[in-house]
mmCIF file of C-alpha atoms in Angstrom:
data_model
loop_
_atom_site.group_PDB
_atom_site.id
_atom_site.type_symbol
_atom_site.label_atom_id
_atom_site.label_comp_id
_atom_site.label_asym_id
_atom_site.label_seq_id
_atom_site.Cartn_x
_atom_site.Cartn_y
_atom_site.Cartn_z
ATOM 1 C CA MET A 1378 169.828 62.406 190.802
ATOM 2 C CA ILE A 1379 167.472 64.460 188.645
ATOM 3 C CA THR A 1380 163.889 64.635 189.855
ATOM 4 C CA LEU A 1381 160.852 65.898 187.983
ATOM 5 C CA ASN A 1382 158.430 65.524 190.880
ATOM 6 C CA ASN A 1383 155.110 67.393 190.571
ATOM 7 C CA GLN A 1384 155.640 67.900 186.833
ATOM 8 C CA SER A 1385 153.616 66.486 183.958
ATOM 9 C CA ALA A 1386 154.871 65.511 180.519
ATOM 10 C CA LEU A 1387 153.448 64.508 177.162
ATOM 11 C CA VAL A 1388 155.608 62.359 174.884
ATOM 12 C CA THR A 1389 154.461 61.803 171.314
ATOM 13 C CA GLY A 1390 155.286 58.654 169.395
ATOM 14 C CA ALA A 1391 156.052 56.890 172.676
ATOM 15 C CA SER A 1392 154.912 53.365 171.870
ATOM 16 C CA SER A 1393 158.390 52.199 170.800
ATOM 17 C CA GLY A 1394 162.018 53.158 170.331
ATOM 18 C CA ILE A 1395 163.356 56.477 171.535
ATOM 19 C CA GLY A 1396 159.947 57.850 172.519
ATOM 20 C CA TRP A 1397 159.236 54.785 174.651
ATOM 21 C CA ALA A 1398 162.572 55.087 176.460
ATOM 22 C CA ILE A 1399 162.107 58.831 177.061
ATOM 23 C CA ALA A 1400 158.584 58.390 178.421
ATOM 24 C CA VAL A 1401 159.748 55.719 180.858
ATOM 25 C CA ALA A 1402 162.791 57.753 181.921
ATOM 26 C CA LEU A 1403 160.642 60.833 182.609
ATOM 27 C CA GLY A 1404 158.265 58.701 184.660
ATOM 28 C CA LYS A 1405 161.096 57.170 186.669
ATOM 29 C CA ALA A 1406 162.386 60.698 187.342
ATOM 30 C CA GLY A 1407 159.035 61.512 188.965
ATOM 31 C CA ALA A 1408 156.997 63.118 186.190
ATOM 32 C CA ASN A 1409 153.426 62.210 185.349
ATOM 33 C CA VAL A 1410 153.527 61.036 181.735
ATOM 34 C CA ALA A 1411 150.950 61.069 178.946
ATOM 35 C CA ILE A 1412 152.082 58.453 176.429
ATOM 36 C CA ASN A 1413 150.926 59.188 172.890
ATOM 37 C CA TYR A 1414 150.661 56.531 170.227
ATOM 38 C CA HIS A 1415 149.209 56.432 166.723
ATOM 39 C CA LEU A 1416 148.763 52.719 165.966
ATOM 40 C CA ASP A 1417 150.648 50.642 168.558
ATOM 41 C CA GLN A 1418 148.548 50.746 171.733
ATOM 42 C CA GLU A 1419 150.225 47.615 173.061
ATOM 43 C CA GLY A 1420 153.631 49.321 173.066
ATOM 44 C CA ALA A 1421 152.207 52.414 174.740
ATOM 45 C CA ASP A 1422 150.547 50.262 177.400
ATOM 46 C CA ARG A 1423 153.882 48.592 178.133
ATOM 47 C CA ALA A 1424 155.498 51.996 178.688
ATOM 48 C CA ALA A 1425 152.694 53.005 181.070
ATOM 49 C CA GLN A 1426 153.043 49.722 182.968
ATOM 50 C CA GLU A 1427 156.788 50.261 183.314
ATOM 51 C CA ILE A 1428 156.187 53.701 184.835
ATOM 52 C CA ARG A 1429 153.479 52.434 187.174
ATOM 53 C CA ARG A 1430 155.786 49.615 188.279
ATOM 54 C CA GLU A 1431 158.024 52.368 189.681
ATOM 55 C CA LYS A 1432 155.013 53.950 191.450
ATOM 56 C CA GLY A 1433 154.695 56.636 188.773
ATOM 57 C CA ARG A 1434 151.572 57.960 187.104
ATOM 58 C CA ALA A 1435 150.942 57.455 183.393
ATOM 59 C CA PHE A 1436 148.168 57.103 180.876
ATOM 60 C CA VAL A 1437 148.070 56.382 177.145
ATOM 61 C CA ILE A 1438 146.352 58.446 174.495
ATOM 62 C CA GLN A 1439 145.859 57.826 170.787
ATOM 63 C CA ALA A 1440 146.316 60.670 168.297
ATOM 64 C CA ASP A 1441 147.711 61.339 164.845
ATOM 65 C CA VAL A 1442 149.994 64.320 165.427
ATOM 66 C CA SER A 1443 149.529 65.531 161.853
ATOM 67 C CA ASP A 1444 145.827 66.147 162.549
ATOM 68 C CA GLU A 1445 145.112 69.496 164.215
ATOM 69 C CA ALA A 1446 141.851 68.418 165.861
ATOM 70 C CA GLN A 1447 143.377 65.235 167.259
ATOM 71 C CA VAL A 1448 146.337 67.169 168.658
ATOM 72 C CA ALA A 1449 144.041 69.668 170.395
ATOM 73 C CA SER A 1450 142.001 66.822 171.885
ATOM 74 C CA MET A 1451 145.156 65.044 173.078
ATOM 75 C CA PHE A 1452 146.343 68.102 174.982
ATOM 76 C CA GLN A 1453 142.893 68.712 176.450
ATOM 77 C CA GLU A 1454 142.755 65.137 177.712
ATOM 78 C CA THR A 1455 146.237 65.470 179.195
ATOM 79 C CA LEU A 1456 145.136 68.573 181.099
ATOM 80 C CA ARG A 1457 142.001 66.806 182.340
ATOM 81 C CA GLU A 1458 144.153 63.958 183.619
ATOM 82 C CA PHE A 1459 147.052 65.922 185.132
ATOM 83 C CA LYS A 1460 145.567 69.453 185.585
ATOM 84 C CA ALA A 1461 148.770 70.972 184.179
ATOM 85 C CA LEU A 1462 151.533 70.430 181.635
ATOM 86 C CA ASP A 1463 155.223 71.220 182.107
ATOM 87 C CA ILE A 1464 157.074 69.202 179.453
ATOM 88 C CA LEU A 1465 156.446 68.304 175.822
ATOM 89 C CA VAL A 1466 158.674 65.798 174.058
ATOM 90 C CA SER A 1467 157.792 65.979 170.358
ATOM 91 C CA ASN A 1468 159.161 62.666 169.177
ATOM 92 C CA ALA A 1469 156.659 61.194 166.698
ATOM 93 C CA GLY A 1470 158.304 60.549 163.344
ATOM 94 C CA ILE A 1471 158.116 58.315 160.293
ATOM 95 C CA GLN A 1472 160.116 57.469 157.186
ATOM 96 C CA LYS A 1473 158.866 56.817 153.646
ATOM 97 C CA ASP A 1474 162.085 56.343 151.742
ATOM 98 C CA ALA A 1475 162.522 56.682 147.991
ATOM 99 C CA LYS A 1476 164.977 57.944 145.419
ATOM 100 C CA PHE A 1477 164.229 61.619 144.860
ATOM 101 C CA VAL A 1478 163.095 61.273 141.225
ATOM 102 C CA GLU A 1479 160.782 58.419 142.255
ATOM 103 C CA MET A 1480 159.406 60.013 145.422
ATOM 104 C CA THR A 1481 155.649 60.457 145.335
ATOM 105 C CA LEU A 1482 153.749 63.424 146.688
ATOM 106 C CA ASP A 1483 152.161 61.091 149.239
ATOM 107 C CA GLN A 1484 155.601 60.039 150.484
ATOM 108 C CA TRP A 1485 156.701 63.667 150.695
ATOM 109 C CA GLN A 1486 153.580 64.980 152.396
ATOM 110 C CA GLY A 1487 153.253 61.987 154.703
ATOM 111 C CA VAL A 1488 156.699 62.479 156.218
ATOM 112 C CA LEU A 1489 156.481 66.267 156.379
ATOM 113 C CA GLY A 1490 152.988 65.989 157.877
ATOM 114 C CA THR A 1491 154.043 63.802 160.784
ATOM 115 C CA ASN A 1492 157.609 64.935 161.360
ATOM 116 C CA LEU A 1493 157.365 68.698 160.833
ATOM 117 C CA THR A 1494 153.698 69.726 160.841
ATOM 118 C CA GLY A 1495 153.145 67.376 163.772
ATOM 119 C CA ALA A 1496 156.008 69.015 165.655
ATOM 120 C CA PHE A 1497 154.546 72.451 164.905
ATOM 121 C CA LEU A 1498 151.029 71.512 166.032
ATOM 122 C CA CYS A 1499 152.192 69.904 169.273
ATOM 123 C CA ALA A 1500 154.661 72.665 170.137
ATOM 124 C CA ARG A 1501 152.065 75.356 169.443
ATOM 125 C CA GLU A 1502 149.517 73.664 171.705
ATOM 126 C CA ALA A 1503 152.085 73.190 174.468
ATOM 127 C CA ALA A 1504 153.283 76.803 174.209
ATOM 128 C CA ARG A 1505 149.723 78.083 174.532
ATOM 129 C CA ILE A 1506 149.306 76.069 177.721
ATOM 130 C CA PHE A 1507 152.656 77.180 179.134
ATOM 131 C CA LEU A 1508 151.893 80.858 178.527
ATOM 132 C CA ARG A 1509 148.463 80.494 180.075
ATOM 133 C CA GLN A 1510 149.811 78.722 183.156
ATOM 134 C CA GLY A 1511 152.758 81.069 183.635
ATOM 135 C CA LEU A 1512 155.641 80.360 185.958
ATOM 136 C CA VAL A 1513 154.928 77.966 188.839
ATOM 137 C CA PRO A 1514 158.112 78.097 190.962
ATOM 138 C CA ASN A 1515 157.319 75.079 193.128
ATOM 139 C CA ARG A 1516 157.313 72.905 189.977
ATOM 140 C CA SER A 1517 160.076 74.317 187.784
ATOM 141 C CA ARG A 1518 162.212 77.381 187.165
ATOM 142 C CA ALA A 1519 160.801 77.444 183.618
ATOM 143 C CA ALA A 1520 157.201 77.986 182.606
ATOM 144 C CA GLY A 1521 157.522 75.047 180.243
ATOM 145 C CA LYS A 1522 159.950 72.891 178.319
ATOM 146 C CA ILE A 1523 159.647 71.761 174.702
ATOM 147 C CA ILE A 1524 162.044 69.086 173.492
ATOM 148 C CA PHE A 1525 162.087 68.068 169.830
ATOM 149 C CA VAL A 1526 163.557 64.710 168.868
ATOM 150 C CA SER A 1527 165.293 65.513 165.603
ATOM 151 C CA SER A 1528 168.128 63.649 163.875
ATOM 152 C CA VAL A 1529 171.710 64.083 162.714
ATOM 153 C CA HIS A 1530 170.033 64.473 159.332
ATOM 154 C CA GLN A 1531 168.998 67.977 160.268
ATOM 155 C CA ALA A 1532 172.637 68.660 159.388
ATOM 156 C CA ILE A 1533 173.826 65.713 157.284
ATOM 157 C CA PRO A 1534 172.312 65.250 153.782
ATOM 158 C CA TRP A 1535 170.863 61.774 153.214
ATOM 159 C CA ALA A 1536 170.407 60.556 149.658
ATOM 160 C CA GLY A 1537 167.257 58.528 149.223
ATOM 161 C CA HIS A 1538 165.611 60.254 152.178
ATOM 162 C CA ALA A 1539 164.934 63.792 150.939
ATOM 163 C CA ASN A 1540 161.581 64.003 152.714
ATOM 164 C CA TYR A 1541 163.011 62.874 156.047
ATOM 165 C CA ALA A 1542 166.067 65.150 155.885
ATOM 166 C CA ALA A 1543 163.902 68.109 154.866
ATOM 167 C CA SER A 1544 161.566 67.488 157.795
ATOM 168 C CA LYS A 1545 164.427 67.410 160.278
ATOM 169 C CA GLY A 1546 166.157 70.428 158.720
ATOM 170 C CA GLY A 1547 162.888 72.311 159.053
ATOM 171 C CA MET A 1548 162.599 71.189 162.653
ATOM 172 C CA LEU A 1549 165.985 72.762 163.410
ATOM 173 C CA LEU A 1550 164.853 76.266 162.455
ATOM 174 C CA LEU A 1551 161.393 75.731 163.939
ATOM 175 C CA MET A 1552 163.100 74.928 167.237
ATOM 176 C CA LYS A 1553 165.481 77.872 167.095
ATOM 177 C CA THR A 1554 162.814 80.365 166.042
ATOM 178 C CA ILE A 1555 160.300 79.471 168.705
ATOM 179 C CA ALA A 1556 163.080 79.265 171.307
ATOM 180 C CA GLN A 1557 163.916 82.861 170.456
ATOM 181 C CA GLU A 1558 160.266 83.913 170.569
ATOM 182 C CA LEU A 1559 159.321 82.116 173.792
ATOM 183 C CA ALA A 1560 162.462 82.709 175.868
ATOM 184 C CA PRO A 1561 161.170 85.981 177.418
ATOM 185 C CA TYR A 1562 158.242 83.986 178.805
ATOM 186 C CA LYS A 1563 160.622 81.469 180.410
ATOM 187 C CA VAL A 1564 159.661 78.692 178.014
ATOM 188 C CA ARG A 1565 162.715 76.692 176.978
ATOM 189 C CA VAL A 1566 162.898 74.960 173.585
ATOM 190 C CA ASN A 1567 165.650 72.528 172.621
ATOM 191 C CA ALA A 1568 166.267 69.491 170.436
ATOM 192 C CA ILE A 1569 167.982 66.147 170.671
ATOM 193 C CA ALA A 1570 169.514 64.860 167.443
ATOM 194 C CA PRO A 1571 170.225 61.136 167.663
ATOM 195 C CA GLY A 1572 172.507 59.383 165.247
ATOM 196 C CA ALA A 1573 172.238 55.654 164.582
ATOM 197 C CA ILE A 1574 170.145 54.231 167.412
ATOM 198 C CA LYS A 1575 168.829 50.673 167.566
ATOM 199 C CA THR A 1576 165.106 51.213 167.045
ATOM 200 C CA PRO A 1577 162.435 49.515 164.896
ATOM 201 C CA ILE A 1578 162.476 52.356 162.336
ATOM 202 C CA ASN A 1579 166.045 51.517 161.252
ATOM 203 C CA ARG A 1580 166.247 47.805 162.069
ATOM 204 C CA LYS A 1581 167.627 46.871 158.639
ATOM 205 C CA ALA A 1582 170.674 49.050 159.278
ATOM 206 C CA TRP A 1583 171.870 47.091 162.323
ATOM 207 C CA GLU A 1584 170.079 43.754 162.781
ATOM 208 C CA THR A 1585 172.683 41.620 160.972
ATOM 209 C CA PRO A 1586 176.438 41.606 161.670
ATOM 210 C CA GLU A 1587 177.120 42.663 158.095
ATOM 211 C CA ALA A 1588 174.723 45.604 158.298
ATOM 212 C CA GLU A 1589 176.106 46.687 161.654
ATOM 213 C CA ASP A 1590 179.707 46.536 160.410
ATOM 214 C CA SER A 1591 178.758 48.775 157.493
ATOM 215 C CA LEU A 1592 176.989 51.211 159.799
ATOM 216 C CA LEU A 1593 179.934 51.398 162.183
ATOM 217 C CA LYS A 1594 182.029 52.947 159.421
ATOM 218 C CA LEU A 1595 179.942 56.093 160.002
ATOM 219 C CA ILE A 1596 180.367 56.100 163.794
ATOM 220 C CA PRO A 1597 183.759 57.078 165.243
ATOM 221 C CA TYR A 1598 182.751 55.833 168.714
ATOM 222 C CA ASP A 1599 182.503 52.366 167.179
ATOM 223 C CA ARG A 1600 179.149 51.238 168.510
ATOM 224 C CA VAL A 1601 175.546 51.693 167.471
ATOM 225 C CA GLY A 1602 173.581 53.713 169.983
ATOM 226 C CA GLU A 1603 170.823 52.444 172.262
ATOM 227 C CA THR A 1604 167.634 54.224 173.279
ATOM 228 C CA GLN A 1605 169.084 54.481 176.785
ATOM 229 C CA ASP A 1606 171.782 56.757 175.375
ATOM 230 C CA VAL A 1607 169.088 59.270 174.428
ATOM 231 C CA ALA A 1608 166.568 59.097 177.273
ATOM 232 C CA PRO A 1609 168.762 60.634 180.028
ATOM 233 C CA VAL A 1610 169.483 63.612 177.761
ATOM 234 C CA ALA A 1611 165.746 64.301 177.531
ATOM 235 C CA VAL A 1612 165.407 64.057 181.310
ATOM 236 C CA TRP A 1613 168.239 66.555 181.755
ATOM 237 C CA LEU A 1614 166.730 68.989 179.240
ATOM 238 C CA ALA A 1615 163.396 68.712 181.059
ATOM 239 C CA SER A 1616 164.979 69.477 184.429
ATOM 240 C CA ASP A 1617 166.085 72.656 186.167
ATOM 241 C CA GLN A 1618 169.694 71.542 185.755
ATOM 242 C CA SER A 1619 169.455 72.809 182.166
ATOM 243 C CA ASP A 1620 167.551 75.983 183.017
ATOM 244 C CA TYR A 1621 169.957 78.243 181.068
ATOM 245 C CA VAL A 1622 169.858 76.048 177.968
ATOM 246 C CA THR A 1623 167.506 77.035 175.157
ATOM 247 C CA GLY A 1624 167.660 77.053 171.370
ATOM 248 C CA THR A 1625 170.248 74.269 171.392
ATOM 249 C CA THR A 1626 170.537 70.875 169.733
ATOM 250 C CA LEU A 1627 172.318 68.137 171.660
ATOM 251 C CA TYR A 1628 173.720 65.547 169.255
ATOM 252 C CA VAL A 1629 173.698 61.988 170.608
ATOM 253 C CA ASP A 1630 175.476 60.295 167.738
ATOM 254 C CA GLY A 1631 178.766 58.659 168.759
ATOM 255 C CA GLY A 1632 180.578 61.248 166.655
ATOM 256 C CA MET A 1633 178.657 60.689 163.415
ATOM 257 C CA LEU A 1634 178.619 64.429 162.805
ATOM 258 C CA LEU A 1635 182.438 64.401 162.794
ATOM 259 C CA TYR A 1636 182.455 63.195 159.172
ATOM 260 C CA PRO A 1637 184.393 59.986 159.923
ATOM 261 C CA GLY A 1638 185.457 59.526 156.306
ATOM 262 C CA PHE A 1639 188.036 62.236 156.908
ATOM 263 C CA ARG A 1640 189.855 60.080 159.491
ATOM 264 C CA THR A 1641 191.778 58.551 156.617
ATOM 265 C CA GLY A 1642 192.552 61.728 154.750
ATOM 266 C CA GLY A 1643 190.992 64.836 153.303
#
């Protein structure tokens, strides 16, 4: 069983969906967890209660990850609470969908601001802390771990979602570049790229039988994913069991990246 005892984590966008499940899983593995939310404090409080129910330590903190000052304050508060930081899960993300020719600048900048600039701001703040702390062998073999929650759409084009796909494609090379830069300092940087997961952000794609049947045509494994399919992957990437893994994306997608349309010819 993986344990993250004596380690502290910050999970952004953790009031629902994948972020919520990851925060709870990290807490159950023994980590102290700072649970970030933007608007949904009730959801963040539920995650903290779930961790405390298992005798873990958690607190919730509000911040808009696209705002540099709010990000800096969030990390400072996390350090005041836990005295150290070992794990960042950069999960906060939004969608503002539109056909490309109808997409507004607000829709473009809003998604890029949260999904990509937010990932940059949080990763930069975490990296600064990790480098300042240095290696603490009794906590982890790494000086720090950064885990981005990306999407299969860092690789698969998605008509009607140009802003979202661009943000996740940018995240891919952000992850790889800083993994390369930070590896000599024993800071590991990786990403998880979920496929279709049952979360509030994509409810319309799976909440009716008809919608789910249509979605399953894209998933060779023939089921829509759950948040619990993703959370254990984050725990593993945060642990010493993955100490030689950096600069990698783990796809949790039921085979969506296998281009299932080619099953019937090509």
